[in-house]
Amino acid sequence: MFPDPVCPSRYHCTHMAGVHSVGLTWFEKLGTFLAASEEDQESLHELATEQKCLVEHILCTKPLPCSLPAPIQGFWIISDLALGTAMICVTSEYECITRPLQTAISQPSPLLLCSQDDQSVSETLPRVLADVKGSFESHIRGILSRNSGNPLLLNASNKDSSPPPEECLQLLSRAIQVFREEYALKEDLAREEIQRRVKLLMIQKEKQMEDLQHCKEERIRLKETAERLAEKYEEAKDKQEALINRMKGVLRNFYTQLCILSDSERDMKKELQMTSEQLHHLGNAIKQIKMKTAYQEKQVEKEKSPSVSNLTLNNYQKKTIQTVLKEE
């Protein structure tokens, strides 16, 4: 038995009939349990619930009981990022044979540099899409996973004897049974699951297309509503501007009719009032003068009427009398 240089939990066993690979999936958790403290019960629970070991028949060099033993000369394990983990066997006739190993028990390959950059991008994807994709892929992988398989058969060359037909038929029947149970039936089941999933996705796609069409119609309706609202807004804005202009005109006319005088107009008003008062006083003075003149004329006539005086006045006296009358 030889340990796997790539996966520590896998061992390879060579014997007279070929090569077997044994995967101890609980080996790593066993080391964790042994290194843990006595109070740590979680590692014990995980170790108890771990599945059994996986045995894989890689190469069969003695397919029939009557076949001659043909042990291999040696093997080597290679690990490639593209091809995965594989075993290179050197047969008894010094031929190189490459056989892939199961990836269920192998450690995951390190990420590429380009995939590390895309990791942040993948984290931004919707979680629903990632969960659906991952769960469905794991479901299909679980369906297609094989519990047993047909190893590569190598028979030692023996020209003198040939294997019995019964054993060959039994070997062929066993290979056909394994192929039918582990390949054909599981592929049919996986195909049914894929078809069912495709049908569900088609129904979901139709529903999404209907929702998309509804969204488009709703978008058109909202666009038309927005256009109508924009037109109404423009009309309301124009009416508002017209009302504002009309209100400005009314206020302008109202302010023009208010008795609001400037300083010069107030001064002119005061001067006019003073002039009006002066004219009123002058008018009263003229009336008094006219009344006095009329009274004096009456007195003069009364004096003339009884007797006609022969009094004569010279020019100087007349001027003096007129001056006195004017002063009064």
mmCIF file of C-alpha atoms in Angstrom:
data_model
loop_
_atom_site.group_PDB
_atom_site.id
_atom_site.type_symbol
_atom_site.label_atom_id
_atom_site.label_comp_id
_atom_site.label_asym_id
_atom_site.label_seq_id
_atom_site.Cartn_x
_atom_site.Cartn_y
_atom_site.Cartn_z
ATOM 1 C CA MET A 1 0.000 0.000 0.000
ATOM 2 C CA PHE A 2 1.337 3.397 -1.029
ATOM 3 C CA PRO A 3 0.112 6.849 0.037
ATOM 4 C CA ASP A 4 -1.097 9.257 -2.594
ATOM 5 C CA PRO A 5 1.360 12.169 -2.969
ATOM 6 C CA VAL A 6 -1.443 14.499 -4.030
ATOM 7 C CA CYS A 7 -4.260 13.546 -1.624
ATOM 8 C CA PRO A 8 -3.182 12.491 1.908
ATOM 9 C CA SER A 9 -6.494 10.700 2.572
ATOM 10 C CA ARG A 10 -6.056 8.271 -0.347
ATOM 11 C CA TYR A 11 -3.917 5.155 -0.626
ATOM 12 C CA HIS A 12 -3.123 2.856 -3.540
ATOM 13 C CA CYS A 13 -2.719 -0.893 -3.262
ATOM 14 C CA THR A 14 -0.969 -3.046 -5.861
ATOM 15 C CA HIS A 15 -1.363 -6.827 -6.011
ATOM 16 C CA MET A 16 -1.231 -9.721 -8.411
ATOM 17 C CA ALA A 17 -4.624 -8.842 -9.919
ATOM 18 C CA GLY A 18 -4.042 -5.142 -10.517
ATOM 19 C CA VAL A 19 -4.339 -1.875 -8.613
ATOM 20 C CA HIS A 20 -6.954 -0.649 -6.117
ATOM 21 C CA SER A 21 -7.388 2.878 -4.812
ATOM 22 C CA VAL A 22 -8.824 3.394 -1.320
ATOM 23 C CA GLY A 23 -10.107 6.799 -0.279
ATOM 24 C CA LEU A 24 -10.391 7.468 3.454
ATOM 25 C CA THR A 25 -12.626 10.513 3.483
ATOM 26 C CA TRP A 26 -12.691 10.574 7.280
ATOM 27 C CA PHE A 27 -8.898 10.540 7.597
ATOM 28 C CA GLU A 28 -8.526 14.314 7.865
ATOM 29 C CA LYS A 29 -11.334 14.627 10.409
ATOM 30 C CA LEU A 30 -9.784 11.802 12.401
ATOM 31 C CA GLY A 31 -6.613 13.864 12.710
ATOM 32 C CA THR A 32 -8.702 16.860 13.789
ATOM 33 C CA PHE A 33 -10.442 14.732 16.413
ATOM 34 C CA LEU A 34 -7.169 13.371 17.765
ATOM 35 C CA ALA A 35 -5.686 16.864 17.965
ATOM 36 C CA ALA A 36 -8.768 18.321 19.649
ATOM 37 C CA SER A 37 -9.355 18.488 23.384
ATOM 38 C CA GLU A 38 -11.503 16.039 25.287
ATOM 39 C CA GLU A 39 -14.307 18.582 25.708
ATOM 40 C CA ASP A 40 -14.623 19.136 21.966
ATOM 41 C CA GLN A 41 -17.587 16.985 20.938
ATOM 42 C CA GLU A 42 -18.256 18.565 17.535
ATOM 43 C CA SER A 43 -15.308 16.839 15.879
ATOM 44 C CA LEU A 44 -16.502 13.502 17.308
ATOM 45 C CA HIS A 45 -19.984 14.081 15.901
ATOM 46 C CA GLU A 46 -18.565 14.970 12.480
ATOM 47 C CA LEU A 47 -16.365 11.886 12.558
ATOM 48 C CA ALA A 48 -19.341 9.672 13.448
ATOM 49 C CA THR A 49 -21.479 11.049 10.604
ATOM 50 C CA GLU A 50 -18.723 10.756 7.990
ATOM 51 C CA GLN A 51 -19.330 8.354 5.110
ATOM 52 C CA LYS A 52 -17.421 5.156 4.590
ATOM 53 C CA CYS A 53 -14.256 4.792 2.596
ATOM 54 C CA LEU A 54 -14.328 4.698 -1.208
ATOM 55 C CA VAL A 55 -12.691 1.807 -3.029
ATOM 56 C CA GLU A 56 -11.894 2.128 -6.718
ATOM 57 C CA HIS A 57 -10.615 -0.695 -8.907
ATOM 58 C CA ILE A 58 -8.228 1.112 -11.213
ATOM 59 C CA LEU A 59 -6.641 -1.710 -13.197
ATOM 60 C CA CYS A 60 -7.507 -5.410 -13.345
ATOM 61 C CA THR A 61 -4.723 -7.642 -14.695
ATOM 62 C CA LYS A 62 -6.475 -10.924 -13.807
ATOM 63 C CA PRO A 63 -10.085 -10.644 -14.961
ATOM 64 C CA LEU A 64 -10.731 -14.421 -14.839
ATOM 65 C CA PRO A 65 -9.718 -17.097 -12.364
ATOM 66 C CA CYS A 66 -7.906 -18.910 -15.130
ATOM 67 C CA SER A 67 -5.940 -15.810 -16.137
ATOM 68 C CA LEU A 68 -2.260 -15.715 -15.357
ATOM 69 C CA PRO A 69 -1.116 -13.166 -12.770
ATOM 70 C CA ALA A 70 0.395 -10.050 -14.292
ATOM 71 C CA PRO A 71 1.351 -7.547 -11.579
ATOM 72 C CA ILE A 72 2.239 -4.034 -12.669
ATOM 73 C CA GLN A 73 5.804 -2.826 -12.572
ATOM 74 C CA GLY A 74 4.961 0.489 -10.946
ATOM 75 C CA PHE A 75 2.731 3.567 -10.991
ATOM 76 C CA TRP A 76 2.859 7.299 -10.444
ATOM 77 C CA ILE A 77 0.229 9.928 -9.587
ATOM 78 C CA ILE A 78 0.068 13.145 -11.578
ATOM 79 C CA SER A 79 -2.107 16.185 -10.991
ATOM 80 C CA ASP A 80 -3.024 18.593 -13.780
ATOM 81 C CA LEU A 81 -5.298 21.609 -13.597
ATOM 82 C CA ALA A 82 -6.960 20.703 -16.891
ATOM 83 C CA LEU A 83 -6.953 16.887 -16.748
ATOM 84 C CA GLY A 84 -7.312 16.443 -12.990
ATOM 85 C CA THR A 85 -5.709 13.669 -10.955
ATOM 86 C CA ALA A 86 -4.609 10.568 -12.899
ATOM 87 C CA MET A 87 -2.510 7.450 -12.416
ATOM 88 C CA ILE A 88 0.198 6.300 -14.819
ATOM 89 C CA CYS A 89 0.711 2.516 -14.620
ATOM 90 C CA VAL A 90 3.543 0.474 -16.109
ATOM 91 C CA THR A 91 2.240 -3.013 -16.951
ATOM 92 C CA SER A 92 4.129 -6.283 -16.851
ATOM 93 C CA GLU A 93 4.845 -5.837 -20.540
ATOM 94 C CA TYR A 94 6.220 -2.326 -19.867
ATOM 95 C CA GLU A 95 3.332 -0.451 -21.400
ATOM 96 C CA CYS A 96 2.205 2.899 -19.970
ATOM 97 C CA ILE A 97 -1.497 3.222 -19.163
ATOM 98 C CA THR A 98 -3.142 6.365 -17.826
ATOM 99 C CA ARG A 99 -6.275 6.076 -15.693
ATOM 100 C CA PRO A 100 -8.209 8.987 -14.157
ATOM 101 C CA LEU A 101 -8.961 8.919 -10.437
ATOM 102 C CA GLN A 102 -12.139 9.934 -8.670
ATOM 103 C CA THR A 103 -12.315 13.573 -7.703
ATOM 104 C CA ALA A 104 -14.759 13.002 -4.852
ATOM 105 C CA ILE A 105 -11.949 12.409 -2.374
ATOM 106 C CA SER A 106 -9.255 14.566 -3.925
ATOM 107 C CA GLN A 107 -8.477 18.035 -2.670
ATOM 108 C CA PRO A 108 -9.716 20.903 -4.823
ATOM 109 C CA SER A 109 -7.234 22.370 -7.237
ATOM 110 C CA PRO A 110 -5.915 25.861 -6.518
ATOM 111 C CA LEU A 111 -7.611 28.694 -8.319
ATOM 112 C CA LEU A 112 -6.057 30.192 -11.398
ATOM 113 C CA LEU A 113 -4.886 33.762 -11.348
ATOM 114 C CA CYS A 114 -7.561 34.743 -13.841
ATOM 115 C CA SER A 115 -10.276 33.046 -11.776
ATOM 116 C CA GLN A 116 -9.162 34.918 -8.664
ATOM 117 C CA ASP A 117 -9.898 38.190 -10.399
ATOM 118 C CA ASP A 118 -13.304 36.936 -11.450
ATOM 119 C CA GLN A 119 -14.182 35.900 -7.908
ATOM 120 C CA SER A 120 -15.255 39.387 -6.930
ATOM 121 C CA VAL A 121 -17.364 39.583 -10.070
ATOM 122 C CA SER A 122 -19.072 36.286 -9.329
ATOM 123 C CA GLU A 123 -19.918 37.468 -5.825
ATOM 124 C CA THR A 124 -21.915 40.311 -7.282
ATOM 125 C CA LEU A 125 -24.215 37.994 -9.212
ATOM 126 C CA PRO A 126 -27.711 37.432 -7.852
ATOM 127 C CA ARG A 127 -27.698 34.905 -5.045
ATOM 128 C CA VAL A 128 -30.788 33.173 -6.401
ATOM 129 C CA LEU A 129 -29.123 32.377 -9.715
ATOM 130 C CA ALA A 130 -26.008 31.050 -7.981
ATOM 131 C CA ASP A 131 -28.024 28.878 -5.590
ATOM 132 C CA VAL A 132 -30.176 27.416 -8.370
ATOM 133 C CA LYS A 133 -27.187 26.715 -10.590
ATOM 134 C CA GLY A 134 -25.116 25.191 -7.792
ATOM 135 C CA SER A 135 -27.924 23.054 -6.377
ATOM 136 C CA PHE A 136 -28.942 21.710 -9.790
ATOM 137 C CA GLU A 137 -25.371 20.912 -10.808
ATOM 138 C CA SER A 138 -24.732 19.172 -7.506
ATOM 139 C CA HIS A 139 -28.000 17.272 -7.925
ATOM 140 C CA ILE A 140 -26.994 16.054 -11.398
ATOM 141 C CA ARG A 141 -23.518 15.201 -10.149
ATOM 142 C CA GLY A 142 -25.096 13.207 -7.337
ATOM 143 C CA ILE A 143 -27.259 11.301 -9.819
ATOM 144 C CA LEU A 144 -24.328 10.561 -12.135
ATOM 145 C CA SER A 145 -21.985 9.586 -9.319
ATOM 146 C CA ARG A 146 -21.033 5.916 -9.552
ATOM 147 C CA ASN A 147 -20.745 3.518 -6.648
ATOM 148 C CA SER A 148 -18.862 0.993 -8.748
ATOM 149 C CA GLY A 149 -17.255 0.843 -12.155
ATOM 150 C CA ASN A 150 -15.565 -1.404 -14.646
ATOM 151 C CA PRO A 151 -11.797 -1.338 -14.341
ATOM 152 C CA LEU A 152 -9.459 -1.510 -17.259
ATOM 153 C CA LEU A 153 -9.009 -5.220 -18.053
ATOM 154 C CA LEU A 154 -5.608 -6.572 -19.006
ATOM 155 C CA ASN A 155 -5.075 -10.264 -19.676
ATOM 156 C CA ALA A 156 -1.676 -11.894 -19.696
ATOM 157 C CA SER A 157 -0.815 -13.363 -23.062
ATOM 158 C CA ASN A 158 -1.136 -17.155 -23.133
ATOM 159 C CA LYS A 159 -1.216 -18.661 -26.584
ATOM 160 C CA ASP A 160 -1.566 -22.288 -25.399
ATOM 161 C CA SER A 161 -4.805 -21.884 -23.422
ATOM 162 C CA SER A 162 -7.888 -19.713 -23.880
ATOM 163 C CA PRO A 163 -10.375 -18.701 -21.136
ATOM 164 C CA PRO A 164 -13.587 -20.745 -20.853
ATOM 165 C CA PRO A 165 -16.612 -19.237 -22.559
ATOM 166 C CA GLU A 166 -18.644 -19.455 -19.333
ATOM 167 C CA GLU A 167 -16.215 -17.227 -17.458
ATOM 168 C CA CYS A 168 -16.018 -14.817 -20.378
ATOM 169 C CA LEU A 169 -19.807 -14.675 -20.499
ATOM 170 C CA GLN A 170 -19.974 -14.087 -16.755
ATOM 171 C CA LEU A 171 -17.403 -11.317 -17.025
ATOM 172 C CA LEU A 172 -19.254 -9.749 -19.922
ATOM 173 C CA SER A 173 -22.585 -10.001 -18.107
ATOM 174 C CA ARG A 174 -21.092 -8.369 -15.050
ATOM 175 C CA ALA A 175 -19.614 -5.560 -17.133
ATOM 176 C CA ILE A 176 -22.942 -5.041 -18.928
ATOM 177 C CA GLN A 177 -24.811 -5.002 -15.626
ATOM 178 C CA VAL A 178 -22.446 -2.433 -14.165
ATOM 179 C CA PHE A 179 -22.664 -0.367 -17.330
ATOM 180 C CA ARG A 180 -26.458 -0.536 -17.273
ATOM 181 C CA GLU A 181 -26.815 0.287 -13.567
ATOM 182 C CA GLU A 182 -24.028 2.811 -13.166
ATOM 183 C CA TYR A 183 -24.114 4.494 -16.562
ATOM 184 C CA ALA A 184 -27.249 3.966 -18.654
ATOM 185 C CA LEU A 185 -29.859 4.109 -15.873
ATOM 186 C CA LYS A 186 -28.250 7.060 -14.163
ATOM 187 C CA GLU A 187 -27.867 8.906 -17.441
ATOM 188 C CA ASP A 188 -31.552 8.286 -18.191
ATOM 189 C CA LEU A 189 -32.469 9.562 -14.742
ATOM 190 C CA ALA A 190 -30.236 12.591 -15.196
ATOM 191 C CA ARG A 191 -31.777 13.200 -18.627
ATOM 192 C CA GLU A 192 -35.260 13.105 -17.107
ATOM 193 C CA GLU A 193 -34.184 15.533 -14.414
ATOM 194 C CA ILE A 194 -32.671 17.839 -17.019
ATOM 195 C CA GLN A 195 -35.802 17.643 -19.179
ATOM 196 C CA ARG A 196 -37.964 18.367 -16.151
ATOM 197 C CA ARG A 197 -35.736 21.261 -15.266
ATOM 198 C CA VAL A 198 -35.812 22.545 -18.842
ATOM 199 C CA LYS A 199 -39.605 22.354 -18.799
ATOM 200 C CA LEU A 200 -39.743 24.310 -15.561
ATOM 201 C CA LEU A 201 -37.296 26.843 -16.952
ATOM 202 C CA MET A 202 -39.378 27.181 -20.119
ATOM 203 C CA ILE A 203 -42.486 27.798 -18.028
ATOM 204 C CA GLN A 204 -40.552 30.286 -15.962
ATOM 205 C CA LYS A 205 -39.249 31.928 -19.120
ATOM 206 C CA GLU A 206 -42.782 32.244 -20.514
ATOM 207 C CA LYS A 207 -43.909 33.775 -17.246
ATOM 208 C CA GLN A 208 -40.969 36.164 -17.306
ATOM 209 C CA MET A 209 -41.724 37.061 -20.926
ATOM 210 C CA GLU A 210 -45.319 37.793 -19.937
ATOM 211 C CA ASP A 211 -44.083 39.904 -17.053
ATOM 212 C CA LEU A 212 -41.651 41.637 -19.406
ATOM 213 C CA GLN A 213 -44.443 42.364 -21.885
ATOM 214 C CA HIS A 214 -46.593 43.646 -19.056
ATOM 215 C CA CYS A 215 -43.715 45.851 -17.919
ATOM 216 C CA LYS A 216 -43.299 47.192 -21.456
ATOM 217 C CA GLU A 217 -47.015 47.997 -21.670
ATOM 218 C CA GLU A 218 -46.884 49.586 -18.250
ATOM 219 C CA ARG A 219 -43.843 51.571 -19.344
ATOM 220 C CA ILE A 220 -45.681 52.834 -22.438
ATOM 221 C CA ARG A 221 -48.700 53.736 -20.324
ATOM 222 C CA LEU A 222 -46.546 55.564 -17.802
ATOM 223 C CA LYS A 223 -44.767 57.373 -20.629
ATOM 224 C CA GLU A 224 -48.087 58.539 -22.089
ATOM 225 C CA THR A 225 -49.262 59.598 -18.644
ATOM 226 C CA ALA A 226 -46.025 61.506 -18.134
ATOM 227 C CA GLU A 227 -46.482 63.261 -21.486
ATOM 228 C CA ARG A 228 -50.035 64.257 -20.578
ATOM 229 C CA LEU A 229 -48.901 65.505 -17.203
ATOM 230 C CA ALA A 230 -46.106 67.462 -18.876
ATOM 231 C CA GLU A 231 -48.613 69.104 -21.237
ATOM 232 C CA LYS A 232 -50.910 69.945 -18.346
ATOM 233 C CA TYR A 233 -47.957 71.328 -16.446
ATOM 234 C CA GLU A 234 -46.979 73.556 -19.371
ATOM 235 C CA GLU A 235 -50.578 74.789 -19.704
ATOM 236 C CA ALA A 236 -50.792 75.466 -15.991
ATOM 237 C CA LYS A 237 -47.444 77.249 -16.125
ATOM 238 C CA ASP A 238 -48.599 79.462 -19.017
ATOM 239 C CA LYS A 239 -51.841 80.266 -17.201
ATOM 240 C CA GLN A 240 -49.903 81.061 -14.062
ATOM 241 C CA GLU A 241 -47.600 83.422 -15.951
ATOM 242 C CA ALA A 242 -50.626 85.107 -17.557
ATOM 243 C CA LEU A 243 -52.280 85.548 -14.159
ATOM 244 C CA ILE A 244 -49.059 86.931 -12.701
ATOM 245 C CA ASN A 245 -48.718 89.440 -15.541
ATOM 246 C CA ARG A 246 -52.364 90.414 -15.157
ATOM 247 C CA MET A 247 -51.917 90.867 -11.426
ATOM 248 C CA LYS A 248 -48.844 93.002 -12.034
ATOM 249 C CA GLY A 249 -50.885 95.242 -14.369
ATOM 250 C CA VAL A 250 -53.664 95.587 -11.799
ATOM 251 C CA LEU A 251 -51.181 96.491 -9.084
ATOM 252 C CA ARG A 252 -49.479 98.959 -11.400
ATOM 253 C CA ASN A 253 -52.802 100.689 -12.151
ATOM 254 C CA PHE A 254 -53.697 100.685 -8.475
ATOM 255 C CA TYR A 255 -50.425 102.313 -7.474
ATOM 256 C CA THR A 256 -50.778 104.948 -10.202
ATOM 257 C CA GLN A 257 -54.156 106.012 -8.747
ATOM 258 C CA LEU A 258 -52.846 106.441 -5.227
ATOM 259 C CA CYS A 259 -52.187 110.043 -4.004
ATOM 260 C CA ILE A 260 -48.560 109.676 -3.455
ATOM 261 C CA LEU A 261 -46.706 112.959 -4.074
ATOM 262 C CA SER A 262 -43.040 113.602 -4.352
ATOM 263 C CA ASP A 263 -41.184 116.257 -2.339
ATOM 264 C CA SER A 264 -41.278 118.811 -5.166
ATOM 265 C CA GLU A 265 -44.996 118.196 -5.639
ATOM 266 C CA ARG A 266 -45.573 118.707 -1.920
ATOM 267 C CA ASP A 267 -43.624 122.015 -2.066
ATOM 268 C CA MET A 268 -45.622 123.130 -5.085
ATOM 269 C CA LYS A 269 -48.833 122.235 -3.288
ATOM 270 C CA LYS A 270 -47.837 124.324 -0.295
ATOM 271 C CA GLU A 271 -46.979 127.287 -2.552
ATOM 272 C CA LEU A 272 -50.323 126.990 -4.317
ATOM 273 C CA GLN A 273 -52.145 126.908 -0.998
ATOM 274 C CA MET A 274 -50.259 130.009 0.180
ATOM 275 C CA THR A 275 -50.995 131.774 -3.110
ATOM 276 C CA SER A 276 -54.662 130.866 -2.802
ATOM 277 C CA GLU A 277 -54.785 132.304 0.716
ATOM 278 C CA GLN A 278 -53.044 135.466 -0.444
ATOM 279 C CA LEU A 279 -55.516 135.849 -3.311
ATOM 280 C CA HIS A 280 -58.350 135.392 -0.853
ATOM 281 C CA HIS A 281 -56.977 138.178 1.381
ATOM 282 C CA LEU A 282 -56.426 140.429 -1.638
ATOM 283 C CA GLY A 283 -59.988 139.817 -2.763
ATOM 284 C CA ASN A 284 -61.285 140.819 0.676
ATOM 285 C CA ALA A 285 -59.140 143.956 0.623
ATOM 286 C CA ILE A 286 -60.451 144.921 -2.832
ATOM 287 C CA LYS A 287 -64.035 144.461 -1.627
ATOM 288 C CA GLN A 288 -63.367 146.741 1.325
ATOM 289 C CA ILE A 289 -61.827 149.354 -0.960
ATOM 290 C CA LYS A 290 -64.817 149.194 -3.298
ATOM 291 C CA MET A 291 -67.196 149.537 -0.371
ATOM 292 C CA LYS A 292 -65.293 152.564 0.949
ATOM 293 C CA THR A 293 -65.194 154.106 -2.513
ATOM 294 C CA ALA A 294 -68.931 153.669 -2.900
ATOM 295 C CA TYR A 295 -69.538 155.116 0.543
ATOM 296 C CA GLN A 296 -67.370 158.129 -0.172
ATOM 297 C CA GLU A 297 -69.122 158.728 -3.489
ATOM 298 C CA LYS A 298 -72.452 158.678 -1.702
ATOM 299 C CA GLN A 299 -71.163 161.146 0.835
ATOM 300 C CA VAL A 300 -69.852 163.388 -1.908
ATOM 301 C CA GLU A 301 -73.204 163.351 -3.693
ATOM 302 C CA LYS A 302 -75.024 164.209 -0.475
ATOM 303 C CA GLU A 303 -72.798 167.145 0.062
ATOM 304 C CA LYS A 304 -73.337 168.354 -3.509
ATOM 305 C CA SER A 305 -77.078 168.036 -3.539
ATOM 306 C CA PRO A 306 -78.198 170.848 -1.026
ATOM 307 C CA SER A 307 -76.124 173.564 -2.465
ATOM 308 C CA VAL A 308 -73.851 173.890 -5.258
ATOM 309 C CA SER A 309 -70.580 175.018 -3.932
ATOM 310 C CA ASN A 310 -68.357 177.145 -5.936
ATOM 311 C CA LEU A 311 -65.356 175.490 -4.407
ATOM 312 C CA THR A 312 -62.677 174.795 -6.896
ATOM 313 C CA LEU A 313 -59.609 172.732 -6.314
ATOM 314 C CA ASN A 314 -56.376 173.169 -7.954
ATOM 315 C CA ASN A 315 -54.396 170.339 -9.427
ATOM 316 C CA TYR A 316 -52.219 169.837 -6.361
ATOM 317 C CA GLN A 317 -55.233 169.438 -4.095
ATOM 318 C CA LYS A 318 -56.826 166.934 -6.431
ATOM 319 C CA LYS A 319 -53.695 164.824 -6.472
ATOM 320 C CA THR A 320 -53.470 164.927 -2.675
ATOM 321 C CA ILE A 321 -57.078 163.810 -2.272
ATOM 322 C CA GLN A 322 -56.623 160.956 -4.735
ATOM 323 C CA THR A 323 -53.491 159.841 -2.897
ATOM 324 C CA VAL A 324 -55.314 159.807 0.443
ATOM 325 C CA LEU A 325 -58.191 157.866 -1.023
ATOM 326 C CA LYS A 326 -55.866 155.316 -2.514
ATOM 327 C CA GLU A 327 -54.091 154.875 0.813
ATOM 328 C CA GLU A 328 -57.402 154.242 2.550
#
